[in-house]
mmCIF file of C-alpha atoms in Angstrom:
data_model
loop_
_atom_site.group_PDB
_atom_site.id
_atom_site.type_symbol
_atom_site.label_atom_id
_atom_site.label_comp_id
_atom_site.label_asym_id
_atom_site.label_seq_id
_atom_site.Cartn_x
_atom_site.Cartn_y
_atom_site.Cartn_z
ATOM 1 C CA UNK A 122 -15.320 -22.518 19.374
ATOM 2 C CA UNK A 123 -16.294 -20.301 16.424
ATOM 3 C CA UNK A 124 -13.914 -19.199 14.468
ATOM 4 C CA UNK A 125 -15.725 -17.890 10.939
ATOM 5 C CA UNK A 126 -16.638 -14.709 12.449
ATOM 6 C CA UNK A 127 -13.056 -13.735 13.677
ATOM 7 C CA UNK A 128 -11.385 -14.404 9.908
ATOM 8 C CA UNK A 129 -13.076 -13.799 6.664
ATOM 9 C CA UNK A 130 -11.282 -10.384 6.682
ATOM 10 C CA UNK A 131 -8.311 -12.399 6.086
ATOM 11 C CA UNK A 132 -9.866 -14.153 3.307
ATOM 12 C CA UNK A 133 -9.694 -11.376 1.156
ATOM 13 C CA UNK A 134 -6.670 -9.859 2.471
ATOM 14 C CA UNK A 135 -4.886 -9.415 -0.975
ATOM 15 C CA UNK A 136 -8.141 -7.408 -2.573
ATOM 16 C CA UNK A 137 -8.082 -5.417 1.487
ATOM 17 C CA UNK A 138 -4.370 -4.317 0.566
ATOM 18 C CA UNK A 139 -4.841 -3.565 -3.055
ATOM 19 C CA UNK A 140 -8.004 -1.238 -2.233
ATOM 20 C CA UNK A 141 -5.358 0.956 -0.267
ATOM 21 C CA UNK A 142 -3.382 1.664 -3.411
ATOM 22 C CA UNK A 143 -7.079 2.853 -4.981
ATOM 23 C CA UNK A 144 -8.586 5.067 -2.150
ATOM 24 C CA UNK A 145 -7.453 8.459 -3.829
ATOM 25 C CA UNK A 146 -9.504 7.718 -6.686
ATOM 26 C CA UNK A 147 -13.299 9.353 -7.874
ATOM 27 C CA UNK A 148 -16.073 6.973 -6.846
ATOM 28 C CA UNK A 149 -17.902 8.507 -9.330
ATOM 29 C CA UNK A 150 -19.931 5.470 -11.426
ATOM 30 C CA UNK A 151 -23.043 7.415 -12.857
ATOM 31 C CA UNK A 152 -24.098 6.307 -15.984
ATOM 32 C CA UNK A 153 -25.328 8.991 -17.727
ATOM 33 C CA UNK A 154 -25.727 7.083 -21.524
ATOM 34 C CA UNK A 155 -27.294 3.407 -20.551
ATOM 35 C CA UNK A 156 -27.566 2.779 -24.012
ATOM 36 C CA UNK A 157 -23.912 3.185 -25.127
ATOM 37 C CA UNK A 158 -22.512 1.358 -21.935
ATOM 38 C CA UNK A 159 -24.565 -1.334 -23.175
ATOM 39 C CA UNK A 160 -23.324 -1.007 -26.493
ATOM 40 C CA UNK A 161 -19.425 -0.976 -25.493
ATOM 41 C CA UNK A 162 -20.023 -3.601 -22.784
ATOM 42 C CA UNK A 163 -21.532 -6.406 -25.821
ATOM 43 C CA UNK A 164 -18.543 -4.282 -28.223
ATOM 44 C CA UNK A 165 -16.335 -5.889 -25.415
ATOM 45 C CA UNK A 166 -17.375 -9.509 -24.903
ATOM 46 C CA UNK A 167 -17.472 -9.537 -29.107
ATOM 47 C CA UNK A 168 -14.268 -8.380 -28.796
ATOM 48 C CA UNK A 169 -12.854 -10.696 -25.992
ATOM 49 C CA UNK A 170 -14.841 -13.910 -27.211
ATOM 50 C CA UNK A 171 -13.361 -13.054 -30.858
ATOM 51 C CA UNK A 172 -9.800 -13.257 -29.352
ATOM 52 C CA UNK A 173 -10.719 -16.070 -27.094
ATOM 53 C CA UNK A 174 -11.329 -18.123 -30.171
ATOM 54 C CA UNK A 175 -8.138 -17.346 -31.918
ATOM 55 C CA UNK A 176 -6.011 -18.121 -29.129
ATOM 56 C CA UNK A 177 -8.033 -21.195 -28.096
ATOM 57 C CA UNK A 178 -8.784 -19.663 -24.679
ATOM 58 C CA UNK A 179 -12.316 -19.471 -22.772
ATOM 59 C CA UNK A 180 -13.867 -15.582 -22.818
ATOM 60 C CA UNK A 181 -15.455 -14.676 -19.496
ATOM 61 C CA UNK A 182 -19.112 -16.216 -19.898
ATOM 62 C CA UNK A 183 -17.241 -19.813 -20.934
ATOM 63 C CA UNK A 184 -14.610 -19.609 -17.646
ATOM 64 C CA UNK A 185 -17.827 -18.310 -15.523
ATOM 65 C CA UNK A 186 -19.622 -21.513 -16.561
ATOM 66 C CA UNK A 187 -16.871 -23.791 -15.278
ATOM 67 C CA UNK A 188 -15.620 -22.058 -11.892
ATOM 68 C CA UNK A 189 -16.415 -23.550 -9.228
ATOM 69 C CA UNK A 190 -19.893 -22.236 -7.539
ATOM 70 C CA UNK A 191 -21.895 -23.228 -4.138
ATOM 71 C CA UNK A 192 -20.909 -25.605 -1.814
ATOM 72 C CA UNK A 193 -17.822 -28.142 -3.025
ATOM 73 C CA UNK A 194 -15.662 -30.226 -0.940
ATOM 74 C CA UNK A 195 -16.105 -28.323 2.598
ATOM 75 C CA UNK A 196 -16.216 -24.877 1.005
ATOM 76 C CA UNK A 197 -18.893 -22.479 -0.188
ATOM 77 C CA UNK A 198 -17.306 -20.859 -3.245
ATOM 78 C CA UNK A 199 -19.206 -17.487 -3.837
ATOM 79 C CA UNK A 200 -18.096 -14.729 -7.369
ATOM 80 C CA UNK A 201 -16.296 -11.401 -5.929
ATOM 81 C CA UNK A 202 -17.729 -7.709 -6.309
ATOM 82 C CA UNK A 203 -15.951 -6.850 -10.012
ATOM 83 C CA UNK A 204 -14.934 -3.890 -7.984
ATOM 84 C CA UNK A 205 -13.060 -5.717 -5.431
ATOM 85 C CA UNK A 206 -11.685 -7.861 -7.968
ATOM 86 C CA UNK A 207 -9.959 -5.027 -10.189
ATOM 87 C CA UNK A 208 -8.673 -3.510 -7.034
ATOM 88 C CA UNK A 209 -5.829 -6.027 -6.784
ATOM 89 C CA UNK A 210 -5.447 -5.199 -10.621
ATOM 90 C CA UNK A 211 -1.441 -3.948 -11.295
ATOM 91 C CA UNK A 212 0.298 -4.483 -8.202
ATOM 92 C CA UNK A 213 3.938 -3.895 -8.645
ATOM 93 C CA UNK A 214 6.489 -5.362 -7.265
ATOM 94 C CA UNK A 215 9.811 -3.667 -6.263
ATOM 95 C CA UNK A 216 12.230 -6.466 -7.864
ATOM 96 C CA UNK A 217 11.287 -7.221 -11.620
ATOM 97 C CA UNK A 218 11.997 -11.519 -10.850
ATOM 98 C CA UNK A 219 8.863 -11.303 -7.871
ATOM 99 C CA UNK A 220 6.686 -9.941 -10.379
ATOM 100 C CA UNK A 221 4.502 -12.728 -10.797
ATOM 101 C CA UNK A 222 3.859 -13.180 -6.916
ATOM 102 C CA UNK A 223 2.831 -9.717 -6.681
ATOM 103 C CA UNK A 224 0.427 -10.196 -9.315
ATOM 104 C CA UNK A 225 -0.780 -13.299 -8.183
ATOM 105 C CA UNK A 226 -1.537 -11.565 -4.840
ATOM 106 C CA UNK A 227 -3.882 -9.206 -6.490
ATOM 107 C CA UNK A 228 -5.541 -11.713 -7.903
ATOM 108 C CA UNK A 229 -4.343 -11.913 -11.380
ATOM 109 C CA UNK A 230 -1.701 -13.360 -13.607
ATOM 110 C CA UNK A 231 1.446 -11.208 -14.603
ATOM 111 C CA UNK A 232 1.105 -12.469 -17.865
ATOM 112 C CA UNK A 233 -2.290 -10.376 -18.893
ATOM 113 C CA UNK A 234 -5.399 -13.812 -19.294
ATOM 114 C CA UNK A 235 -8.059 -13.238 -22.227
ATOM 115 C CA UNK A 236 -10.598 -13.656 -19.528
ATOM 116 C CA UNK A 237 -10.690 -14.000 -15.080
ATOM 117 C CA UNK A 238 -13.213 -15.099 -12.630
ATOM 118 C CA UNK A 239 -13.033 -14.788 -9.029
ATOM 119 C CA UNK A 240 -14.482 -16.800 -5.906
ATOM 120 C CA UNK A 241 -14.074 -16.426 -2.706
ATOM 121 C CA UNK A 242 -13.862 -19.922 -0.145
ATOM 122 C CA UNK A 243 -15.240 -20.084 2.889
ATOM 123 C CA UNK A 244 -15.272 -22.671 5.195
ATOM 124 C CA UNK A 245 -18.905 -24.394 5.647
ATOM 125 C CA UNK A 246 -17.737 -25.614 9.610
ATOM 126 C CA UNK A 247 -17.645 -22.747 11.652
ATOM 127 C CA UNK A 248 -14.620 -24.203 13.395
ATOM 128 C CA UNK A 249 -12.256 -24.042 10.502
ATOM 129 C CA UNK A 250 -9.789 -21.525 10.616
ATOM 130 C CA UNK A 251 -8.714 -22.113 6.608
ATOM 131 C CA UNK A 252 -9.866 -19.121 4.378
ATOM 132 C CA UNK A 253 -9.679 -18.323 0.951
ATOM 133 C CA UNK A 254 -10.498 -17.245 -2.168
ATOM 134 C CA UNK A 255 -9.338 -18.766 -6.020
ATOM 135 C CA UNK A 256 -9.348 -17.576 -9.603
ATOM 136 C CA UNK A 257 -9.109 -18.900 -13.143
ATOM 137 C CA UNK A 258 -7.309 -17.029 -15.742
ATOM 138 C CA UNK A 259 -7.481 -18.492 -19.282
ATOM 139 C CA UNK A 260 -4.452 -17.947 -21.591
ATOM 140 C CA UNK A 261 -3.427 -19.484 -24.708
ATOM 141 C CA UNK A 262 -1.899 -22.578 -24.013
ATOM 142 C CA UNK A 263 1.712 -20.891 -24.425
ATOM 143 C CA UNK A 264 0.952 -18.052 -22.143
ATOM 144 C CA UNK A 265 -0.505 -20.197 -19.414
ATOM 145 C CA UNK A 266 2.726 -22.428 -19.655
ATOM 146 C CA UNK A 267 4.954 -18.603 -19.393
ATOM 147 C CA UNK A 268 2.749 -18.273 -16.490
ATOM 148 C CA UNK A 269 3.916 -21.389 -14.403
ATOM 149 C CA UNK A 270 7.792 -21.281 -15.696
ATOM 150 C CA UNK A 271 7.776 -17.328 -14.588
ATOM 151 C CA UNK A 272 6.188 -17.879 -11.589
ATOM 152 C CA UNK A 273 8.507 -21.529 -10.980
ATOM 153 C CA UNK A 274 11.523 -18.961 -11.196
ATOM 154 C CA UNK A 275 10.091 -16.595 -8.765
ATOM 155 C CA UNK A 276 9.992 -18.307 -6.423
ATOM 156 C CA UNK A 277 13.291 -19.351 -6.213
ATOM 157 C CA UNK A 278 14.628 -16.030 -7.206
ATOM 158 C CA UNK A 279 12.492 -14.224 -4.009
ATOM 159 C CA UNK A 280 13.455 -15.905 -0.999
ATOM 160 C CA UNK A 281 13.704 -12.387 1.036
ATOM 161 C CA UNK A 282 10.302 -11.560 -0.382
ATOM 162 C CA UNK A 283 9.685 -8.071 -1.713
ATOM 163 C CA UNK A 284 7.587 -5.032 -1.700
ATOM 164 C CA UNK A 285 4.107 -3.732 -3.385
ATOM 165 C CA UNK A 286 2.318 -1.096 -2.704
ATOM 166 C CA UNK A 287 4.175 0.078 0.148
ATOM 167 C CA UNK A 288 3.459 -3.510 1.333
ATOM 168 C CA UNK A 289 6.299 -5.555 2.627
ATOM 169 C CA UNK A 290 6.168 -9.334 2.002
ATOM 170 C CA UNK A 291 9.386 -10.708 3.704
ATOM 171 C CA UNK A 292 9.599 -14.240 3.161
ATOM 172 C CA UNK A 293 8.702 -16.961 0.470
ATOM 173 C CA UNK A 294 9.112 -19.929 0.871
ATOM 174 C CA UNK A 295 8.025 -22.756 -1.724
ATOM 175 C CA UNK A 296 5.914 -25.756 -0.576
ATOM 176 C CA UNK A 297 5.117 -29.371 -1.982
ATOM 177 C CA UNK A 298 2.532 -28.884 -4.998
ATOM 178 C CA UNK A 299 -0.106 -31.520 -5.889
ATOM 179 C CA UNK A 300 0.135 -33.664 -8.647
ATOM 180 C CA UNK A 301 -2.660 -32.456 -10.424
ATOM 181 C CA UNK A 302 -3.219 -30.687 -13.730
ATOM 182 C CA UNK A 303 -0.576 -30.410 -16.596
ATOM 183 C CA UNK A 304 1.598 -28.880 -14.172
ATOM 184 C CA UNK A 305 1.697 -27.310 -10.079
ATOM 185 C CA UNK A 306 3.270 -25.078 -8.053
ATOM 186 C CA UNK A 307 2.988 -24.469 -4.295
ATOM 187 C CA UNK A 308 4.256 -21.837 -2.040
ATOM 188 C CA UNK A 309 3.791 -19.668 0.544
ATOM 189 C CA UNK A 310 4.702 -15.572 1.372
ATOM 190 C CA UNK A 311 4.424 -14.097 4.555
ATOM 191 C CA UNK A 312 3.182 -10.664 4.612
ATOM 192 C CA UNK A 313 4.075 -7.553 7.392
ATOM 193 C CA UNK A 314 0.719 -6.290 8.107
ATOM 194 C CA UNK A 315 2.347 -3.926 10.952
ATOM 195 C CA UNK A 316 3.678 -5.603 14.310
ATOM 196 C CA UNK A 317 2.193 -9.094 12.304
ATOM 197 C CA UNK A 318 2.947 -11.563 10.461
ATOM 198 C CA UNK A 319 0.133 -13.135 8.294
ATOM 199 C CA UNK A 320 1.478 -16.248 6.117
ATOM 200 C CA UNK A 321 -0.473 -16.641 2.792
ATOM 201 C CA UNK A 322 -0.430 -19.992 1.156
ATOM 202 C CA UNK A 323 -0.747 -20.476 -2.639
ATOM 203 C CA UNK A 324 -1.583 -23.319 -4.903
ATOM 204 C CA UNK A 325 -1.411 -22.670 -8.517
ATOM 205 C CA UNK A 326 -2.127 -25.277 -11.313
ATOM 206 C CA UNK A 327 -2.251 -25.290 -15.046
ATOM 207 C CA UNK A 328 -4.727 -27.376 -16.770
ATOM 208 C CA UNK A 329 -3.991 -26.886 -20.734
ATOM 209 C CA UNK A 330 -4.595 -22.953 -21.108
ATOM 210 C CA UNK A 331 -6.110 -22.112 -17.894
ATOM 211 C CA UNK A 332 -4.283 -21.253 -14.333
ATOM 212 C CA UNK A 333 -6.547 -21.952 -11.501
ATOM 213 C CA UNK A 334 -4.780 -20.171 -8.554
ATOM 214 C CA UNK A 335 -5.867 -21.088 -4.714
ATOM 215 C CA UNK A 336 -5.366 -18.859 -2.005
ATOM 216 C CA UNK A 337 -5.155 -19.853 1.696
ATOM 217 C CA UNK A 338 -4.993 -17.915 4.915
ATOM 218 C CA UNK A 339 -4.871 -20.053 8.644
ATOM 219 C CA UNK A 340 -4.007 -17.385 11.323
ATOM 220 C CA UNK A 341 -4.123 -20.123 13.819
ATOM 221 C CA UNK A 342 -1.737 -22.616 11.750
ATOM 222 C CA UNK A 343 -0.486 -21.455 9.009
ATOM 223 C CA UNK A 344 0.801 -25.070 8.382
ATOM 224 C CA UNK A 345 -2.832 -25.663 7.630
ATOM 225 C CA UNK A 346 -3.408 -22.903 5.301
ATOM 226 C CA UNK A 347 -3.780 -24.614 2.123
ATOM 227 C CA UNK A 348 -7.169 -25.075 0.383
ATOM 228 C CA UNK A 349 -7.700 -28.645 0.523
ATOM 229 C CA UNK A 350 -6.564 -30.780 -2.840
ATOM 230 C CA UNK A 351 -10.555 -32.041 -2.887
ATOM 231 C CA UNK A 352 -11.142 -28.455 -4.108
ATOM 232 C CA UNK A 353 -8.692 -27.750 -6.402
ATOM 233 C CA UNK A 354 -9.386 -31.147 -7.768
ATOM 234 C CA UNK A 355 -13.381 -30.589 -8.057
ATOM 235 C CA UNK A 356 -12.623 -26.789 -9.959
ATOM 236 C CA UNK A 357 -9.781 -28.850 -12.206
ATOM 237 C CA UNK A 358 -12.531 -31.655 -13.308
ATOM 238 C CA UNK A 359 -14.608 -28.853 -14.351
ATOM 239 C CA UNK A 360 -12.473 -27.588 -16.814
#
């Protein structure tokens, strides 16, 4: 039976739900001044790659380099639109202590990372059900350590789940995390996409100053919903 065709929309579920917060906006992209936008875009990697040092972080090009690309462990790993990416940028939660699920939903740490990049997972035999995407968000090592203890906490703290968006996400639950990394955390939140009930399954590591995050969708059993610890292993030895 194939099953790929039926649930990449899943897959990218959190970036799906975030775009609904953004469809009021102008679509407008024109560039009329080439030259400046090229100017501002190398102001900005100066700029990031300058703070990246300080903080002893990894700018974009560096965390690009090391995420995971191609076909790795039973997964093709493939970089997301920078459109659909920033879509899940600033998702709110209704209950300050679930802040950093929301944000991890959207893709992105509550804790703002010097750099991001994106991938989205998908399954390379046509009769897996598991879907997914991942991220790495560099931080100085501090932040990246925030990141984990904040996140730790809301777990704990959101048992009843919480809103974003107009979005309700009614139960989290946490889950056994692997022992990988400096440090792990594993859980999973089940969203209210209308009369349904999609669980989403997280893995989120710290290795040092990065946070490589692993999303997981199974809408046949959500008990197999993880991304496999062969991947999250192969993105951690790249680091």
């Amino acid at each position: 039976m194939r099953l790929r065709t039926a649930l990449p929309i899943a897959a990218v579920l959190p970036a799906l739900l975030a775009l609904s917060a953004c469809s009021g906006e102008s679509s407008d992209s024109g560039d009329k001044n080439p030259k400046a936008s090229a100017q501002n875009t190398r102001s900005a990697e100066e700029k990031e790659a300058a703070e990246a040092k300080k903080l002893g972080a990894l700018d974009t090009k560096q965390l690009e380099k090391v995420a995971l690309t191609g076909k790795t462990a039973g997964f093709d790993a493939k970089k997301i639109a920078k459109a659909e990416v920033e879509a899940g940028r600033g998702m709110e939660a209704d209950k300050k202590a679930c802040q950093p699920l929301a944000s991890l939903i959207g893709g992105f740490t509550h804790i703002p990372a010097v750099s991001e990049a994106h991938r989205s997972l998908q399954p390379l035999e046509a009769t897996s059900a598991t879907v997914g995407s991942m991220w790495l968000a560099s931080h100085s090592e501090e932040n990246a350590a925030r990141v984990m203890k904040d996140l730790r906490a809301a777990v704990t703290a959101c048992p009843k789940g919480f809103k974003t968006l107009g979005l309700t996400y009614g139960k989290v639950e946490s889950l056994p995390a692997p022992k990988l990394g400096d440090e792990a955390v594993g859980y999973r939140i089940t969203g209210d996409i209308g009369k349904q009930k999609v669980p989403m399954t997280y893995t989120v590591v710290r290795e040092g100053g990065v946070i490589a995050a692993f999303y997981g969708v199974n809408m046949l059993d959500p008990e197999q919903a993880a991304i496999p610890e062969a991947v999250v292993k192969a993105q951690l030895d790249r680091l």
